[in-house]
Every structure is written in structure tokens, then in C-alpha cells.
Amino acid sequence: MAESVDSASDAVRKGLIEIFRPQLKKLIKADQVVDYIHYLSPEQKGQIQQKEGAVAADQLITEVLKGPHEPGWFQGFVDALVQAECEPAAKYVKGEMPSPKEEAENEMCAELLRILYPDLLEKMDVPVLSRDCVAAELITEADKEIIEAEQEPRRQRRKLLERIVQSDGWYSNFLDVLRKEQHKSLYKVLTGQSAEEDDTEKTPSHKDDLTGNECPAPGPAKDLKGEDCPATAAAPSDESTDLYSAENAESAQPESSAEPSKVGDEDDSQAAADDSQKEKIVLRDYQMEVARPALEGKNIIICLPTGTGKTRVAVYITKMHLDKRKKEGLPAKVIVLVNKVPLVEQLYSEEFSKFLKPTYKVERVSGNSELKITFTEIVKMYDVVVCTAQILENSLERSVSGEDEGVNLSDVSLIVIDECHHTQKGGVYNHIMMRFLTQKHKNKKLEKEQKETTPLPQILGLTASPGVGGATKMSKTEEHILRICANLDASTIMTANLGKYSKESLKKVEGIEARKADPFGDVIKKIMNDIHTHAELNPGHECGSQTYEQWVVQTEREAVKEAKEKLRDCAEHLKQYNTGLQLSNTIRMCDAFSFLNSFYEDEKKKKTSPDGELIDTTDTERFLFNLFDGNKDKLKELAKQPEYENASLSKLRHTILREFSTKDKARGIIFTKTRRSAIALAQWVRDNAKFGDLIVNAAFLIGGGDQSDVKPMTSAEQKDVLKKFLHGEINLLIATTVAEEGLDIPACNFVIRYGLVTNEIAMIQARGRGRADNSTYTLVEIEGSNVAEKETVNEFRINMMNKAISKIRVLKQNDYDKRILEFQIQAIMEEKLRVKKSKQKKIRDSSPSKLKLVCRKCNIDACTGDGIKIIENMHRVNLSPEFSKLFMVKENNTLRERNLDYETNGSIACKKCGNPWGSMMFYRGIDCPCLHVKNFAVTLNGKKISKCAKWSELPVKFLDFDYVSYASQMDSNSDEEEEEEEEEIED
């Protein structure tokens, strides 16, 4: 039958896929297959990846069948299935079906697993079992990563079973895995006998059921009391047991404990097995030296250079802390705080989980987690929790406000703070530590009054550099570092002499000569000067500079505030031209032209209604459009002339070629300033043939926030890039500052900072990314950036910081404690004043009627706060008839997102000027115009607010959206309209 399929028409192929859809839904790993199907759009892939299991597979099949079909689509689908290791599914698609007997036997084995599913869930140790299943080729490494990416333990276990039953001959291979000592309890559940019995009695056989051999005729399943269960027994009604489907996975309840089962006399043997599975922590002499005060229970800061094992020391301290408190019968709970989402997974998988499991229960939580239990419950269930600091701060605040149980500092016995130099005013670390310091000083009063005090956790701070805080004098540098010590309640700051373990990168500075001619930049500057004349502006700053950018941003804000439409439009376009100049000076002229051209194409689209009609444009808009159109061809032609490219790019090219031609297995990072330059530089490397000859594989790594107009990377995308870099699939990483701090990239042997110099902390962090022996650190200058001078200043600051730390370390303890206490009292007083002002601000909170929104583009009055309602304490919507007359709805697939009760798949824009106002949200059957405040000029109490990027910046409490009342009104209106129509028909 396979031969006939190869030559079959598309209709036959689609029919074949449709016939076997039920089997394919069980066998296809959709989240992996989509990566290998090139003819599916990013939107289609995104929709599939939002689903799980059989639901995702069904959606994938639908999209593949939908078309339009290009030549080779069918073979591409088959190849994708094979590449994603879904060979059983590929066989069905090609018509290579198993015999009815084989199919029935495989289904019988899966049915047995369904029946025993609840017992299996209670006993599975996912990290160990998934590792063994990979070794037995039951699942792939990709499967393992997807499983371990799940946050909730029960969902992890369910997903592991789903993946196992999708492999060829899974039953017999699974039994072989379960014979291992650490899986004995699972073996007993699945077979009803001991592993030793099965080794001697192998009748009936349990060979590969899809290869023509016999499937087992398993003995009767046992219930929890050891009694026989019928083979057709139904699974518990409250548990979804379809191992081929994830449709009901969301309803799975979290288990109460992730600790391996221990019964009676097996405790000691289980503990021994735990120790044998856990990797041992071995510290170097200098690491043990800096850890010693913390092992004595003191609060300290550990200051060691990047790559010298600060985190490993923290893991060791955590283990000793837990061991000691458990032995003494004291409660033990450790929270590890990080300031970036990617660091959560890194510290969890590479350090804390690796060395502490299975003796201790370790979990990680971040803003990307999709756990079905609260953070409070996670803290209760696990011994060690790695999380972003904001997660803990939110829970502490909820506890104080009484919103829910939350977490208290007294629930924790040790807090580890990574990159603790961020514990300064305004930071989330500082908010947490202010709670700590306030309670500490309350405890002192309670002690004097001989009252019971509140227990507080031990604090361990980790940093590679506390910095100088902008100080230019030694005394101010000491004060800056002492304030950080005070904020962390550190009894000392620990450093060490690394001796033979010290690694210092070879530093190089690559200067450049100024461009002899820059006709491309000259054209852009002439355009900008024409706009200055039109808008009667006198910037006083050089076009293309950072100071010019700051000036034009401020000018645009003031124009919005004062409703000066002409000035606002000119400032917005000047900002884009300034970015174009910066791109031309940093990367290629063609990248700068592409950026400007895309901006103007988008602006013209905004002036077009959904039916294709042009919206009225102002004289200024026509002037700006004509100005670009009149110079477009000239810019395009100049961008093609390589002799005018910037010298910085040539120097960077030379530096990269030198590193890859002189180093064996070279692997490096280029740090650049903006997301757009990182993306463009990665493309530049791919387009350069000489880099290809040296097998340079480049990828960009940018941040996950949405502050920029460049699409951010998701945490999954960041993780994938870092993994490929770690394993050598990518050997050149082009990154913004997201990779400077914290991310562990040990294989890197050269670092290039391309025209990017910030402060001394970032410099130390960036140099520390080069972990390998004989690594190099190169600074490539960009014309006009003065980075060489700035780097020299940073070197001076680092020397001053090191001297200040040395002076602090030799202070007498009494003198040190006195200064720390003084700073803490000052911080507490400032915090009280801040809280007082915050309360006063709440008193001044205005009513919604005092709020007015005006279109940021054409200044038309959009609405007042009276018409705005809030949904789920998040979405601000306006469903008033008056407001509906002012906007038009546009389809926008890039906005599409689905949640439990709402769906966003369109945008709303001003009818007059086309300026985006927000999105159209479909909420429980109702179209709700959802407003984005950044798109409006805001007036509150008659005063214009110059900058308002998000709703949380407005002290206005809107009324909740009354769904029942509104839906009832809609239904009533609909009935009246139907009655009127019927009356007209009768007449």
C-alpha cells in the first residue's frame, strides 16, 4: 500500500490522513513536529503550541490538511514526523499499518496503564525515571525537556506517561526500565509481582507489541489493598486517565508531596539510595573560606568574581543549613531569589536540584510558571524554592494586606539573594529586605519588653561586584558598599584570594578611524534638518547621538501633554530617523534603510481603513510622507555601496575572524546596545561568506520585556538559544545586556563588547562571561561613542571598589556594626515616610469622572473614566454606545491570544486618524473594546499627565464590569428588535 501512496494524488493523501486521524492524534507529538514543518505560518504554529496532547495533534492535522498545498507538502509532513521521532505516526500516514492483532495488543497494554494510572502517579520520581527512559529510547531528550518544563509535579508525571505510550514497543521496554532498584515500587504496581520473580519467570513474554512479537498477558492488577481488580475496571471518576490526551490535564490536582515513598523499615535503605543518586558538593579552599560565617548562621555577602563558584557555595550552605535544622528538629525552608526569569531555570536545574535532590524537595517558580497551586502552597510543600524576587514580594504583600494567606518571612529559615548588589532603593530586593529590617528592629523592642519575637530568616547575598554607586571618592564608595551590607543585614562581606584558580581574560581595545565620507548619513541628517525647519525646532544636539534621542523623546512627550499635533508628529518621525542614523553607525546601511522603510509603510497602513479607503491626513503628515518618498530611492541606492559602510563593522568582522581562526573550538559572545542591533548583527554574520567558511553559527539573545518596539524573546526561546550555545550548535551569541549578568555560559572563550560600555558592574559581569582558559575580552569602538575613555573610567572604579571592600573588611566589628545600624535606621525612617506619602496619595485618588482620555494622534476626545469598566482587575473596557461610534475594528493576528474566558483577535483604532487605541476582546460572548492607556493623552483633575505607559500609573479605581447586567440588557434589546422586525413583516 505504501507504493500506491507515494504516487497518489493529494486527495488520496488527505483522505488517508483523515481516516487515521484517531490513531495519529494518539501518536503525534505536536509540540515537536511543528518545528519541522516549514509551510505552516508562525500564527498556525503558535495556535498549535498553545494546546497539549491529542488536542494539539488534532489541531496540527487540521492545519496540515487545510492547505494551500505546495509541491512536496505530504513528504514534508512525513519527514517532520520522522525527525520529531514519531515513526509510528509516519507509518500510518504512509499506509504502513500494524496488523489488527498488534494494534489490539498495544491498546490492551495502554488500557492496563490507564487502570493503574492513579497508583503510578503517586510513586513516580520523574527526574530519575525520565533519565532512564531516555537511555532506553522510550522518550527523547526533547521529550524529557518538555516534561521537566512542567512546573506542577502531577502534570509532569502525566506527560511522561503520555510520551512513553507513543513509542514503538513501549510496554516491554518500560518494564525493563522499571526492574531497576529505584523503580521497584512502580514495577510491583504494573505487574502485580516482584522484579525478582519476573527475572526467573518470563512467561508470558513481553516483547515489542508493534514489531509482530507477543504483547504480555499481564496478571490481574492489584488495588491498594492487594485484591484483584478486573481488567476492565474503570479508573477513578475524578482523575483523567487518557494517556493519549491532555484535554483534561488542567483538572489534575497537585499532589501533596514530591518526596519518594518510604514504608516502615525501608526508610534507611531509601535514604541511602537518595545519597547515591545525589551528586556530591566539593568546595575549593577559597570557597569554604567565604562560606564559613554563613555555616555559623551569620548573615553575609559573598563577593567573588563571575565564574568562581558563588552559586555552588550557596548550594553547599543551603544543604548544611537544611541538614543542621532537620537534625535539631527545627523548621527548615530555603528560598533562592533571582532578578531575571531565565536565572530561575538555570539555578534550579544546574545547581540546587542537581545537588539537593532527591534528599530534599526542590521547586522553581517564575512569572512564566503555570502552576495550579498557589505560591503559598509551594512554599509549604518544598524544602527549597527558586523564584523571582517579585513572586515572593507579591506573596508577602498579600499576607500583609489580608488578601490571602500569603507567605511570611517567619515561614522561611534562609533566603539566598543572587546578584544582591541590586538591593538598593526602588528595587524589589530592597522591598523584601525592608520588611526584614523593620521586623528586626521591632524584635529588638519586643526583647526589651520581654515579649515574644518573630523569627527571621538567615540572609545570604551573592555578587560579583557591588559597584561604586556613581561615587568618585573613596569615602562615598565605602558608604555605597556599606549601605548594601546594611540593606542585607550582613555581618560582613566575604572575599577571597583565588590563587591558582584566578582567571583573567586578555583585554584588547580596537579603535577605529572616522568615516571619510558618509553620504547615507548626510541624506538622513538633511531630512532631519528639513523637519526641524518645518516644526521650528532647534535641538542643540548632534543628530544620531544619545543626547539627541533624549531631547526628541522629551519633546514628543511635551507635545502630547500640550496637544501640539504638528510638533508631536515631527518629534515622532525625528526619533525614527535618529534610530536609523544610529543603526547606520553601528551595523549596515541596508539595515538602517530597511528600518526606516518599514516604519513608513506601517504609518501609511494606519491611514488606511479596513475597506481600503484612505483616512484624512494632516498637512504635517503629508509633508513627512513626501519627504521620505522624495529621498527613498537615493537612500536605497547609497545603502548598496559598501565603500561607505562604517569602520566599526569592519573592525568587528576582523576581530571575529581572528578569534575563530586562532582558537580551537572558538565560542564567543558579542554584547551590543539594542535589541535591533543584536538581531541585525546576527543576520550580518549569516550573510557573510567568510564567516560561513569558518563555520560560524550565530544567534541573537535579547530580553523578554515588552518595553521596546522590537518583539521580545520568550523565556522558552532564550532557553533554547542558551542550550544550543552550551552544546556548541551555536558558537557565536550576539546579546544585549540580558546575558551580562547571572547567566552561566562556561564554554565561552572570547567576549566582544561592540560599542557598549555602561558601568563597572556590567563590565565585570561581561568580562566574566569568558570562562574558558586563554579567553579574550575585546572592546570594539564605534565612532562617536568614546567607549575607550569610558572603559578606562570603569577600570578606575573597579580599583576603587576593591580598595573600599578591603578597607571595610579590616574595620573593627564595633565600628562596622555602628555604621550598619545607622544606615538601617535611616532606611527604616525613609521607608516610613514613603508609606505615609503613599497613603496620602491614596486619599487624593480621583474618581473616574475626573479622568479624560484624548487620542494621542488627532486630539479627539475619546471618553471619560465614567464609561470605563474593569474586567478581572486587569482589562479596562468601554462598552458605551457613544464610544463605539469613535473607533473602527481591524483584524490583527499578532494580537491573538486565548485565555479561560476571553479571546483577543483584533485591534481598535481611531476613526479619524487611524491611531491604535487598544484591542477588541471577546469576553464570554461579548465584544469588549479594551483600551491601552499608552495610546491616549491623559488628563486627570484638569491636569495633563505627560507620561502614562500603563494603567497602574493612574490612581483611579474603575467600577467592575457587571457582566450579568450588561448581558441581560443586550438580550432584552435583541428581543425588542426581533419583535419590531416581526411587526414590520406582518404589516
mmCIF file of C-alpha atoms in Angstrom, residues 329-574:
data_model
loop_
_atom_site.group_PDB
_atom_site.id
_atom_site.type_symbol
_atom_site.label_atom_id
_atom_site.label_comp_id
_atom_site.label_asym_id
_atom_site.label_seq_id
_atom_site.Cartn_x
_atom_site.Cartn_y
_atom_site.Cartn_z
ATOM 1 C CA GLY A 329 14.175 19.288 64.877
ATOM 2 C CA LEU A 330 13.778 22.899 63.716
ATOM 3 C CA PRO A 331 11.685 24.016 60.728
ATOM 4 C CA ALA A 332 13.804 24.443 57.593
ATOM 5 C CA LYS A 333 12.769 26.302 54.471
ATOM 6 C CA VAL A 334 15.038 27.957 51.883
ATOM 7 C CA ILE A 335 14.022 30.473 49.226
ATOM 8 C CA VAL A 336 16.504 31.396 46.489
ATOM 9 C CA LEU A 337 15.769 34.762 44.870
ATOM 10 C CA VAL A 338 16.853 35.853 41.385
ATOM 11 C CA ASN A 339 16.102 39.027 39.445
ATOM 12 C CA LYS A 340 15.645 37.528 35.949
ATOM 13 C CA VAL A 341 13.291 34.782 34.777
ATOM 14 C CA PRO A 342 15.953 32.757 32.837
ATOM 15 C CA LEU A 343 18.024 32.511 36.028
ATOM 16 C CA VAL A 344 15.239 30.586 37.763
ATOM 17 C CA GLU A 345 15.593 27.574 35.489
ATOM 18 C CA GLN A 346 19.390 27.830 35.417
ATOM 19 C CA LEU A 347 19.869 27.854 39.185
ATOM 20 C CA TYR A 348 17.219 25.161 39.612
ATOM 21 C CA SER A 349 18.461 22.646 37.037
ATOM 22 C CA GLU A 350 22.213 23.294 37.087
ATOM 23 C CA GLU A 351 22.739 23.786 40.814
ATOM 24 C CA PHE A 352 20.078 23.359 43.506
ATOM 25 C CA SER A 353 18.074 20.488 42.010
ATOM 26 C CA LYS A 354 21.208 18.762 40.759
ATOM 27 C CA PHE A 355 22.898 18.628 44.176
ATOM 28 C CA LEU A 356 19.983 18.550 46.634
ATOM 29 C CA LYS A 357 17.502 16.124 45.061
ATOM 30 C CA PRO A 358 16.225 13.589 45.984
ATOM 31 C CA THR A 359 17.158 14.141 49.642
ATOM 32 C CA TYR A 360 15.330 17.456 49.603
ATOM 33 C CA LYS A 361 12.337 18.637 47.615
ATOM 34 C CA VAL A 362 13.288 21.453 45.247
ATOM 35 C CA GLU A 363 10.948 23.512 43.041
ATOM 36 C CA ARG A 364 11.179 26.628 40.870
ATOM 37 C CA VAL A 365 8.597 29.357 40.228
ATOM 38 C CA SER A 366 8.636 32.390 37.934
ATOM 39 C CA GLY A 367 6.203 34.617 36.080
ATOM 40 C CA ASN A 368 6.201 32.035 33.265
ATOM 41 C CA SER A 369 5.132 29.183 35.548
ATOM 42 C CA GLU A 370 1.671 27.694 35.040
ATOM 43 C CA LEU A 371 1.182 26.031 38.391
ATOM 44 C CA LYS A 372 -2.281 25.116 39.567
ATOM 45 C CA ILE A 373 -1.371 25.658 43.205
ATOM 46 C CA THR A 374 -0.520 28.899 44.962
ATOM 47 C CA PHE A 375 2.974 30.058 45.809
ATOM 48 C CA THR A 376 1.994 29.721 49.465
ATOM 49 C CA GLU A 377 1.279 26.007 48.977
ATOM 50 C CA ILE A 378 4.541 25.518 47.084
ATOM 51 C CA VAL A 379 6.499 27.052 49.955
ATOM 52 C CA LYS A 380 4.735 24.691 52.355
ATOM 53 C CA MET A 381 5.366 21.598 50.203
ATOM 54 C CA TYR A 382 9.012 22.085 49.217
ATOM 55 C CA ASP A 383 12.262 22.449 51.152
ATOM 56 C CA VAL A 384 13.919 24.738 48.594
ATOM 57 C CA VAL A 385 12.117 27.124 46.221
ATOM 58 C CA VAL A 386 13.969 29.015 43.464
ATOM 59 C CA CYS A 387 11.908 32.000 42.316
ATOM 60 C CA THR A 388 11.975 35.536 41.005
ATOM 61 C CA ALA A 389 12.017 38.116 43.779
ATOM 62 C CA GLN A 390 8.740 39.668 42.631
ATOM 63 C CA ILE A 391 6.922 36.361 43.257
ATOM 64 C CA LEU A 392 7.988 36.413 46.912
ATOM 65 C CA GLU A 393 7.294 40.147 47.301
ATOM 66 C CA ASN A 394 3.766 39.720 45.921
ATOM 67 C CA SER A 395 3.082 36.892 48.366
ATOM 68 C CA LEU A 396 4.481 38.873 51.317
ATOM 69 C CA GLU A 397 2.251 41.813 50.368
ATOM 70 C CA ARG A 398 -0.837 39.610 50.101
ATOM 71 C CA SER A 399 -0.147 38.292 53.583
ATOM 72 C CA VAL A 400 0.095 41.835 54.988
ATOM 73 C CA SER A 401 -2.982 43.109 53.149
ATOM 74 C CA GLY A 402 -5.006 40.065 54.177
ATOM 75 C CA GLU A 403 -5.885 39.313 50.545
ATOM 76 C CA ASP A 404 -4.969 35.686 51.185
ATOM 77 C CA GLU A 405 -2.750 33.626 53.454
ATOM 78 C CA GLY A 406 0.389 34.572 51.540
ATOM 79 C CA VAL A 407 3.908 33.911 52.837
ATOM 80 C CA ASN A 408 5.566 35.465 55.889
ATOM 81 C CA LEU A 409 9.299 35.935 56.412
ATOM 82 C CA SER A 410 8.894 33.829 59.549
ATOM 83 C CA ASP A 411 7.938 30.868 57.320
ATOM 84 C CA VAL A 412 11.471 30.866 55.861
ATOM 85 C CA SER A 413 14.733 29.918 57.583
ATOM 86 C CA LEU A 414 17.218 31.000 54.857
ATOM 87 C CA ILE A 415 16.953 33.445 51.934
ATOM 88 C CA VAL A 416 19.649 33.351 49.242
ATOM 89 C CA ILE A 417 19.745 36.562 47.153
ATOM 90 C CA ASP A 418 21.516 36.240 43.804
ATOM 91 C CA GLU A 419 23.068 39.414 42.304
ATOM 92 C CA CYS A 420 22.468 41.086 45.663
ATOM 93 C CA HIS A 421 24.046 44.400 44.585
ATOM 94 C CA HIS A 422 20.539 45.217 43.318
ATOM 95 C CA THR A 423 19.360 45.543 46.938
ATOM 96 C CA GLN A 424 19.065 49.303 46.652
ATOM 97 C CA LYS A 425 16.302 51.904 46.763
ATOM 98 C CA GLY A 426 13.409 51.159 44.444
ATOM 99 C CA GLY A 427 14.390 47.554 43.764
ATOM 100 C CA VAL A 428 12.250 44.540 44.621
ATOM 101 C CA TYR A 429 15.125 43.029 46.632
ATOM 102 C CA ASN A 430 15.096 46.167 48.760
ATOM 103 C CA HIS A 431 11.336 45.972 49.326
ATOM 104 C CA ILE A 432 11.765 42.447 50.700
ATOM 105 C CA MET A 433 14.718 43.398 52.890
ATOM 106 C CA MET A 434 12.918 46.484 54.224
ATOM 107 C CA ARG A 435 10.257 44.127 55.570
ATOM 108 C CA PHE A 436 13.091 42.140 57.163
ATOM 109 C CA LEU A 437 14.786 45.189 58.735
ATOM 110 C CA THR A 438 11.515 46.634 60.018
ATOM 111 C CA GLN A 439 10.673 43.359 61.759
ATOM 112 C CA LYS A 440 14.236 43.009 63.081
ATOM 113 C CA HIS A 441 14.056 46.361 64.822
ATOM 114 C CA LYS A 442 10.550 45.581 66.111
ATOM 115 C CA ASN A 443 12.032 42.408 67.589
ATOM 116 C CA LYS A 444 14.611 44.472 69.496
ATOM 117 C CA LYS A 445 11.808 46.465 71.130
ATOM 118 C CA LEU A 446 9.918 43.256 71.930
ATOM 119 C CA GLU A 447 13.054 41.786 73.539
ATOM 120 C CA LYS A 448 13.396 44.825 75.800
ATOM 121 C CA GLU A 449 9.744 44.416 76.765
ATOM 122 C CA GLN A 450 10.390 40.677 77.292
ATOM 123 C CA LYS A 451 7.747 39.789 74.714
ATOM 124 C CA GLU A 452 7.792 37.025 72.112
ATOM 125 C CA THR A 453 9.657 37.952 68.937
ATOM 126 C CA THR A 454 9.018 36.941 65.314
ATOM 127 C CA PRO A 455 11.661 34.584 63.860
ATOM 128 C CA LEU A 456 13.517 35.891 60.817
ATOM 129 C CA PRO A 457 15.468 34.004 58.140
ATOM 130 C CA GLN A 458 19.221 33.953 57.721
ATOM 131 C CA ILE A 459 20.330 36.078 54.726
ATOM 132 C CA LEU A 460 22.982 35.080 52.170
ATOM 133 C CA GLY A 461 23.828 37.601 49.437
ATOM 134 C CA LEU A 462 25.810 36.730 46.294
ATOM 135 C CA THR A 463 27.503 39.225 43.951
ATOM 136 C CA ALA A 464 30.470 39.567 41.642
ATOM 137 C CA SER A 465 30.620 43.318 42.174
ATOM 138 C CA PRO A 466 28.745 45.700 44.493
ATOM 139 C CA GLY A 467 29.933 48.603 42.309
ATOM 140 C CA VAL A 468 30.611 52.169 43.434
ATOM 141 C CA GLY A 469 27.127 53.645 43.017
ATOM 142 C CA GLY A 470 28.392 56.551 40.917
ATOM 143 C CA ALA A 471 30.918 57.611 43.556
ATOM 144 C CA THR A 472 34.094 59.421 42.572
ATOM 145 C CA LYS A 473 35.683 59.428 46.032
ATOM 146 C CA MET A 474 36.819 56.564 48.238
ATOM 147 C CA SER A 475 34.641 57.676 51.172
ATOM 148 C CA LYS A 476 31.484 57.648 49.030
ATOM 149 C CA THR A 477 32.402 54.249 47.606
ATOM 150 C CA GLU A 478 32.737 52.832 51.128
ATOM 151 C CA GLU A 479 29.378 54.356 52.017
ATOM 152 C CA HIS A 480 27.725 52.790 48.950
ATOM 153 C CA ILE A 481 29.018 49.299 49.779
ATOM 154 C CA LEU A 482 28.167 49.665 53.471
ATOM 155 C CA ARG A 483 24.602 50.642 52.546
ATOM 156 C CA ILE A 484 24.246 47.429 50.552
ATOM 157 C CA CYS A 485 25.612 45.500 53.552
ATOM 158 C CA ALA A 486 23.096 47.316 55.773
ATOM 159 C CA ASN A 487 20.201 46.584 53.433
ATOM 160 C CA LEU A 488 21.109 42.885 53.542
ATOM 161 C CA ASP A 489 21.805 42.969 57.293
ATOM 162 C CA ALA A 490 25.215 41.451 56.509
ATOM 163 C CA SER A 491 27.621 40.997 59.392
ATOM 164 C CA THR A 492 30.497 41.051 56.883
ATOM 165 C CA ILE A 493 31.304 40.975 53.166
ATOM 166 C CA MET A 494 33.418 37.932 52.264
ATOM 167 C CA THR A 495 36.068 37.927 49.537
ATOM 168 C CA ALA A 496 38.952 35.527 48.874
ATOM 169 C CA ASN A 497 42.336 35.178 47.240
ATOM 170 C CA LEU A 498 41.677 32.843 44.302
ATOM 171 C CA GLY A 499 45.334 31.918 43.830
ATOM 172 C CA LYS A 500 45.743 29.340 41.068
ATOM 173 C CA TYR A 501 42.014 29.465 40.305
ATOM 174 C CA SER A 502 42.169 33.104 39.242
ATOM 175 C CA LYS A 503 41.305 33.662 35.575
ATOM 176 C CA GLU A 504 41.917 36.965 33.831
ATOM 177 C CA SER A 505 40.899 37.468 30.198
ATOM 178 C CA LEU A 506 43.368 39.083 27.829
ATOM 179 C CA LYS A 507 41.981 42.556 27.203
ATOM 180 C CA LYS A 508 42.150 44.344 23.843
ATOM 181 C CA VAL A 509 40.770 47.684 22.651
ATOM 182 C CA GLU A 510 40.116 48.051 18.921
ATOM 183 C CA GLY A 511 39.998 51.713 17.952
ATOM 184 C CA ILE A 512 38.631 52.923 14.626
ATOM 185 C CA GLU A 513 39.174 55.787 12.221
ATOM 186 C CA ALA A 514 36.332 58.172 11.441
ATOM 187 C CA ARG A 515 34.481 57.673 8.159
ATOM 188 C CA LYS A 516 35.970 59.699 5.328
ATOM 189 C CA ALA A 517 32.530 60.064 3.767
ATOM 190 C CA ASP A 518 29.020 59.179 4.880
ATOM 191 C CA PRO A 519 26.584 60.164 2.098
ATOM 192 C CA PHE A 520 23.860 57.886 3.503
ATOM 193 C CA GLY A 521 24.030 59.585 6.888
ATOM 194 C CA ASP A 522 24.222 63.002 5.235
ATOM 195 C CA VAL A 523 20.893 62.419 3.463
ATOM 196 C CA ILE A 524 19.221 61.407 6.740
ATOM 197 C CA LYS A 525 20.642 64.473 8.526
ATOM 198 C CA LYS A 526 19.344 66.743 5.736
ATOM 199 C CA ILE A 527 15.873 65.208 6.112
ATOM 200 C CA MET A 528 16.031 65.785 9.879
ATOM 201 C CA ASN A 529 17.066 69.434 9.392
ATOM 202 C CA ASP A 530 14.128 69.929 6.994
ATOM 203 C CA ILE A 531 11.812 68.612 9.727
ATOM 204 C CA HIS A 532 13.459 70.934 12.284
ATOM 205 C CA THR A 533 12.681 73.890 9.980
ATOM 206 C CA HIS A 534 9.091 72.742 9.388
ATOM 207 C CA ALA A 535 8.432 72.338 13.136
ATOM 208 C CA GLU A 536 10.504 75.399 14.132
ATOM 209 C CA LEU A 537 12.794 73.300 16.319
ATOM 210 C CA ASN A 538 16.358 73.960 17.450
ATOM 211 C CA PRO A 539 17.656 70.745 19.094
ATOM 212 C CA GLY A 540 21.149 71.890 20.041
ATOM 213 C CA HIS A 541 22.393 68.271 19.849
ATOM 214 C CA GLU A 542 24.124 66.334 17.093
ATOM 215 C CA CYS A 543 21.792 64.126 15.071
ATOM 216 C CA GLY A 544 22.372 60.431 15.766
ATOM 217 C CA SER A 545 23.658 60.986 19.296
ATOM 218 C CA GLN A 546 22.264 59.681 22.576
ATOM 219 C CA THR A 547 21.663 63.236 23.822
ATOM 220 C CA TYR A 548 19.618 63.985 20.681
ATOM 221 C CA GLU A 549 17.493 60.895 21.339
ATOM 222 C CA GLN A 550 16.806 62.050 24.914
ATOM 223 C CA TRP A 551 15.883 65.526 23.658
ATOM 224 C CA VAL A 552 13.475 64.298 20.971
ATOM 225 C CA VAL A 553 11.730 61.863 23.350
ATOM 226 C CA GLN A 554 11.150 64.676 25.852
ATOM 227 C CA THR A 555 9.936 66.962 23.052
ATOM 228 C CA GLU A 556 7.399 64.349 21.936
ATOM 229 C CA ARG A 557 6.092 63.908 25.499
ATOM 230 C CA GLU A 558 5.629 67.645 25.973
ATOM 231 C CA ALA A 559 3.859 67.909 22.614
ATOM 232 C CA VAL A 560 1.368 65.214 23.658
ATOM 233 C CA LYS A 561 0.829 66.912 27.005
ATOM 234 C CA GLU A 562 0.174 70.283 25.374
ATOM 235 C CA ALA A 563 -1.863 68.788 22.464
ATOM 236 C CA LYS A 564 0.536 70.222 19.831
ATOM 237 C CA GLU A 565 -0.262 67.844 16.965
ATOM 238 C CA LYS A 566 2.276 69.202 14.465
ATOM 239 C CA LEU A 567 5.157 69.129 16.950
ATOM 240 C CA ARG A 568 4.178 65.648 18.187
ATOM 241 C CA ASP A 569 4.197 64.139 14.679
ATOM 242 C CA CYS A 570 7.532 65.740 13.775
ATOM 243 C CA ALA A 571 9.164 64.581 17.008
ATOM 244 C CA GLU A 572 7.942 61.010 16.444
ATOM 245 C CA HIS A 573 9.465 60.907 12.946
ATOM 246 C CA LEU A 574 12.705 62.572 14.100
#
